[in-house]
Amino acid sequence: MYSGRTTLSKFLIEQLREHPEGADLGALLVDVAAAVKAIAAMTAKGALGGFLGAVEQRNSQGETQKKLDVLANEAVIQSCEWGGLVAGMASEELEAPYEIPAEFRRGRFLLVFDPLDGSSNTDVNVSVGTIFSVLRHADAQAPTLDAFLQQGSRQVAAGYAIYGPATMLVLTVGRGTHGFTLDREVGNFILTHPDLAIPEETSEFAINTSNERWWEPPVARYVNECKAGKSGERGRDFNMRWIASMVAEVHRILMRGGIFMYPRDRKDPAKPGRLRLMYEANPVGMLIEQAGGRASTGRGRILDVPPAELHQRVPVILGSRCEVERIERYHAEFDAGTDRPFVSPLFNERSLFRPEALAVNAGLNG
Ligand code: AHG
Ligand code: MN
Ligand code: MN
């Protein structure tokens, strides 16, 4: 029963055989997988583990921290700091990058992670996850904050774990996106979903519609067309999902297609989106692209966004290629004013949503 199964270690040795940094990268991913197993054990205990609920302090972004946010953060740090593989780490739960203690050797990678994604779901026993991104640090010096601010296209590897009915690890080293399932009795991740491929078309969308009144017109246009179903522009019925764990939404999309949106909205003009670029959008963007999908801000590829801050937020629209391209077209038509053919350009109102207006709102110019 166990013979012929591809374990994570075997897979990494084979995938990274020709890779110039293959041995170190493989070893780092195995360390990340060890942290994932520890977090899987904690989440699986539920109320019996005493891990549920919030802690007193708030995280770097003023959000309430769950006990599991803190414990998952510690699990990743402890698993990855000692091996001489990373030069530094950065986490959603820490304001500034984590420095590798002097007693350990520094390595050539930077690990950026969201220890527990969807943590509002921990207390209600709904799937949560861990997201990670691996970047290079060629320098012999300890990394400064700037060293972390690399765009997503420079990621060496990316992945997530999902703690659902089964724990899975989904990762890419730039050669496709592959899924592994944790065999709890044996303690190994087994390759169960090689070469994931997202269908180009879909009839399933995921968005938090409670934010509808804050959306930009191109997003509202797309969602309204989906909701109109057979009788509308799209000529077919759509289905909707919202789990409030991006990892779970992305996993569903990798398994059967779909589209996920946390777009730019007007709710808080200082925030250009809900999700964070460095440890949510970039790693997931790489996984989606490696599976043949597209990951966009609505106005360009997520992996091309130049980061200015560690905890920077970004609009996210990702999933089945044809649908993401359609939403990008709606943004382009809106920005050009061509989505309103009956309004003369002379009288075209200057919308609060236009990029120049948004930049002014966010204090970026003018
Ligand atoms: P985190 O738990 O790491 O802060 O991330 C939660 C994110 C993401 O997973 C999810 O899609 C989104 O926040 C949910 O936001 P709403 O509560 O606005 O639906
Ligand atoms: Mn998150
Ligand atoms: Mn989180």
PDB file of N, CA and C in Angstrom, residues 136-171:
ATOM      1  N   ARG A 136      15.134  35.156  -2.588  1.00  0.00           N
ATOM      2  CA  ARG A 136      16.589  35.014  -2.449  1.00  0.00           C
ATOM      3  C   ARG A 136      17.186  36.154  -1.646  1.00  0.00           C
ATOM      4  N   HIS A 137      18.275  35.850  -0.951  1.00  0.00           N
ATOM      5  CA  HIS A 137      19.058  36.919  -0.325  1.00  0.00           C
ATOM      6  C   HIS A 137      20.520  36.595  -0.589  1.00  0.00           C
ATOM      7  N   ALA A 138      21.068  37.219  -1.639  1.00  0.00           N
ATOM      8  CA  ALA A 138      22.407  36.858  -2.087  1.00  0.00           C
ATOM      9  C   ALA A 138      23.476  37.414  -1.142  1.00  0.00           C
ATOM     10  N   ASP A 139      23.148  38.507  -0.470  1.00  0.00           N
ATOM     11  CA  ASP A 139      24.068  39.249   0.368  1.00  0.00           C
ATOM     12  C   ASP A 139      24.554  38.427   1.575  1.00  0.00           C
ATOM     13  N   ALA A 140      25.789  38.652   1.990  1.00  0.00           N
ATOM     14  CA  ALA A 140      26.296  37.967   3.198  1.00  0.00           C
ATOM     15  C   ALA A 140      25.799  38.657   4.467  1.00  0.00           C
ATOM     16  N   GLN A 141      25.381  39.916   4.329  1.00  0.00           N
ATOM     17  CA  GLN A 141      24.898  40.674   5.492  1.00  0.00           C
ATOM     18  C   GLN A 141      23.491  40.211   5.891  1.00  0.00           C
ATOM     19  N   ALA A 142      23.133  40.473   7.126  1.00  0.00           N
ATOM     20  CA  ALA A 142      21.756  40.218   7.562  1.00  0.00           C
ATOM     21  C   ALA A 142      20.831  41.123   6.741  1.00  0.00           C
ATOM     22  N   PRO A 143      19.659  40.632   6.351  1.00  0.00           N
ATOM     23  CA  PRO A 143      18.798  41.429   5.476  1.00  0.00           C
ATOM     24  C   PRO A 143      18.198  42.649   6.172  1.00  0.00           C
ATOM     25  N   THR A 144      18.175  43.759   5.452  1.00  0.00           N
ATOM     26  CA  THR A 144      17.445  44.934   5.917  1.00  0.00           C
ATOM     27  C   THR A 144      15.996  44.762   5.460  1.00  0.00           C
ATOM     28  N   LEU A 145      15.130  45.651   5.883  1.00  0.00           N
ATOM     29  CA  LEU A 145      13.730  45.594   5.451  1.00  0.00           C
ATOM     30  C   LEU A 145      13.642  45.621   3.922  1.00  0.00           C
ATOM     31  N   ASP A 146      14.471  46.476   3.306  1.00  0.00           N
ATOM     32  CA  ASP A 146      14.448  46.601   1.839  1.00  0.00           C
ATOM     33  C   ASP A 146      14.718  45.284   1.117  1.00  0.00           C
ATOM     34  N   ALA A 147      15.538  44.430   1.735  1.00  0.00           N
ATOM     35  CA  ALA A 147      15.883  43.160   1.079  1.00  0.00           C
ATOM     36  C   ALA A 147      14.649  42.289   0.861  1.00  0.00           C
ATOM     37  N   PHE A 148      13.634  42.488   1.700  1.00  0.00           N
ATOM     38  CA  PHE A 148      12.412  41.692   1.573  1.00  0.00           C
ATOM     39  C   PHE A 148      11.493  42.213   0.461  1.00  0.00           C
ATOM     40  N   LEU A 149      11.660  43.491   0.100  1.00  0.00           N
ATOM     41  CA  LEU A 149      10.692  44.129  -0.792  1.00  0.00           C
ATOM     42  C   LEU A 149      10.970  43.793  -2.258  1.00  0.00           C
ATOM     43  N   GLN A 150      10.851  42.527  -2.577  1.00  0.00           N
ATOM     44  CA  GLN A 150      11.070  42.037  -3.942  1.00  0.00           C
ATOM     45  C   GLN A 150       9.720  41.727  -4.567  1.00  0.00           C
ATOM     46  N   GLN A 151       9.614  41.985  -5.868  1.00  0.00           N
ATOM     47  CA  GLN A 151       8.313  41.687  -6.465  1.00  0.00           C
ATOM     48  C   GLN A 151       8.107  40.189  -6.638  1.00  0.00           C
ATOM     49  N   GLY A 152       6.828  39.807  -6.733  1.00  0.00           N
ATOM     50  CA  GLY A 152       6.445  38.398  -6.707  1.00  0.00           C
ATOM     51  C   GLY A 152       7.076  37.562  -7.794  1.00  0.00           C
ATOM     52  N   SER A 153       7.405  38.185  -8.919  1.00  0.00           N
ATOM     53  CA  SER A 153       8.007  37.434 -10.022  1.00  0.00           C
ATOM     54  C   SER A 153       9.391  36.908  -9.647  1.00  0.00           C
ATOM     55  N   ARG A 154       9.950  37.399  -8.534  1.00  0.00           N
ATOM     56  CA  ARG A 154      11.276  36.926  -8.103  1.00  0.00           C
ATOM     57  C   ARG A 154      11.208  35.797  -7.077  1.00  0.00           C
ATOM     58  N   GLN A 155      10.009  35.324  -6.770  1.00  0.00           N
ATOM     59  CA  GLN A 155       9.898  34.231  -5.786  1.00  0.00           C
ATOM     60  C   GLN A 155      10.584  32.970  -6.317  1.00  0.00           C
ATOM     61  N   VAL A 156      11.290  32.289  -5.441  1.00  0.00           N
ATOM     62  CA  VAL A 156      11.958  31.036  -5.795  1.00  0.00           C
ATOM     63  C   VAL A 156      10.995  29.866  -5.601  1.00  0.00           C
ATOM     64  N   ALA A 157      10.137  30.004  -4.616  1.00  0.00           N
ATOM     65  CA  ALA A 157       9.137  28.967  -4.329  1.00  0.00           C
ATOM     66  C   ALA A 157       8.001  29.626  -3.563  1.00  0.00           C
ATOM     67  N   ALA A 158       6.854  28.983  -3.593  1.00  0.00           N
ATOM     68  CA  ALA A 158       5.693  29.501  -2.858  1.00  0.00           C
ATOM     69  C   ALA A 158       4.764  28.342  -2.576  1.00  0.00           C
ATOM     70  N   GLY A 159       3.940  28.510  -1.548  1.00  0.00           N
ATOM     71  CA  GLY A 159       3.003  27.431  -1.258  1.00  0.00           C
ATOM     72  C   GLY A 159       2.042  27.791  -0.153  1.00  0.00           C
ATOM     73  N   TYR A 160       1.149  26.877   0.107  1.00  0.00           N
ATOM     74  CA  TYR A 160       0.273  27.011   1.273  1.00  0.00           C
ATOM     75  C   TYR A 160      -0.045  25.627   1.816  1.00  0.00           C
ATOM     76  N   ALA A 161      -0.447  25.624   3.079  1.00  0.00           N
ATOM     77  CA  ALA A 161      -1.037  24.422   3.668  1.00  0.00           C
ATOM     78  C   ALA A 161      -2.487  24.745   3.940  1.00  0.00           C
ATOM     79  N   ILE A 162      -3.348  23.761   3.760  1.00  0.00           N
ATOM     80  CA  ILE A 162      -4.752  23.933   4.149  1.00  0.00           C
ATOM     81  C   ILE A 162      -5.080  22.882   5.206  1.00  0.00           C
ATOM     82  N   TYR A 163      -5.618  23.395   6.333  1.00  0.00           N
ATOM     83  CA  TYR A 163      -6.014  22.503   7.425  1.00  0.00           C
ATOM     84  C   TYR A 163      -7.517  22.299   7.316  1.00  0.00           C
ATOM     85  N   GLY A 164      -7.891  21.339   6.505  1.00  0.00           N
ATOM     86  CA  GLY A 164      -9.299  21.035   6.285  1.00  0.00           C
ATOM     87  C   GLY A 164      -9.576  19.643   6.800  1.00  0.00           C
ATOM     88  N   PRO A 165     -10.612  18.978   6.301  1.00  0.00           N
ATOM     89  CA  PRO A 165     -10.834  17.576   6.673  1.00  0.00           C
ATOM     90  C   PRO A 165      -9.548  16.765   6.482  1.00  0.00           C
ATOM     91  N   ALA A 166      -8.828  17.034   5.391  1.00  0.00           N
ATOM     92  CA  ALA A 166      -7.458  16.522   5.249  1.00  0.00           C
ATOM     93  C   ALA A 166      -6.519  17.724   5.264  1.00  0.00           C
ATOM     94  N   THR A 167      -5.301  17.530   5.782  1.00  0.00           N
ATOM     95  CA  THR A 167      -4.293  18.590   5.656  1.00  0.00           C
ATOM     96  C   THR A 167      -3.562  18.380   4.346  1.00  0.00           C
ATOM     97  N   MET A 168      -3.466  19.460   3.561  1.00  0.00           N
ATOM     98  CA  MET A 168      -2.714  19.369   2.299  1.00  0.00           C
ATOM     99  C   MET A 168      -1.668  20.465   2.228  1.00  0.00           C
ATOM    100  N   LEU A 169      -0.607  20.173   1.490  1.00  0.00           N
ATOM    101  CA  LEU A 169       0.433  21.154   1.216  1.00  0.00           C
ATOM    102  C   LEU A 169       0.466  21.301  -0.300  1.00  0.00           C
ATOM    103  N   VAL A 170       0.360  22.542  -0.769  1.00  0.00           N
ATOM    104  CA  VAL A 170       0.364  22.791  -2.209  1.00  0.00           C
ATOM    105  C   VAL A 170       1.524  23.731  -2.477  1.00  0.00           C
ATOM    106  N   LEU A 171       2.432  23.359  -3.376  1.00  0.00           N
ATOM    107  CA  LEU A 171       3.606  24.214  -3.565  1.00  0.00           C
ATOM    108  C   LEU A 171       4.087  24.248  -5.007  1.00  0.00           C
TER     109      LEU A 171
END
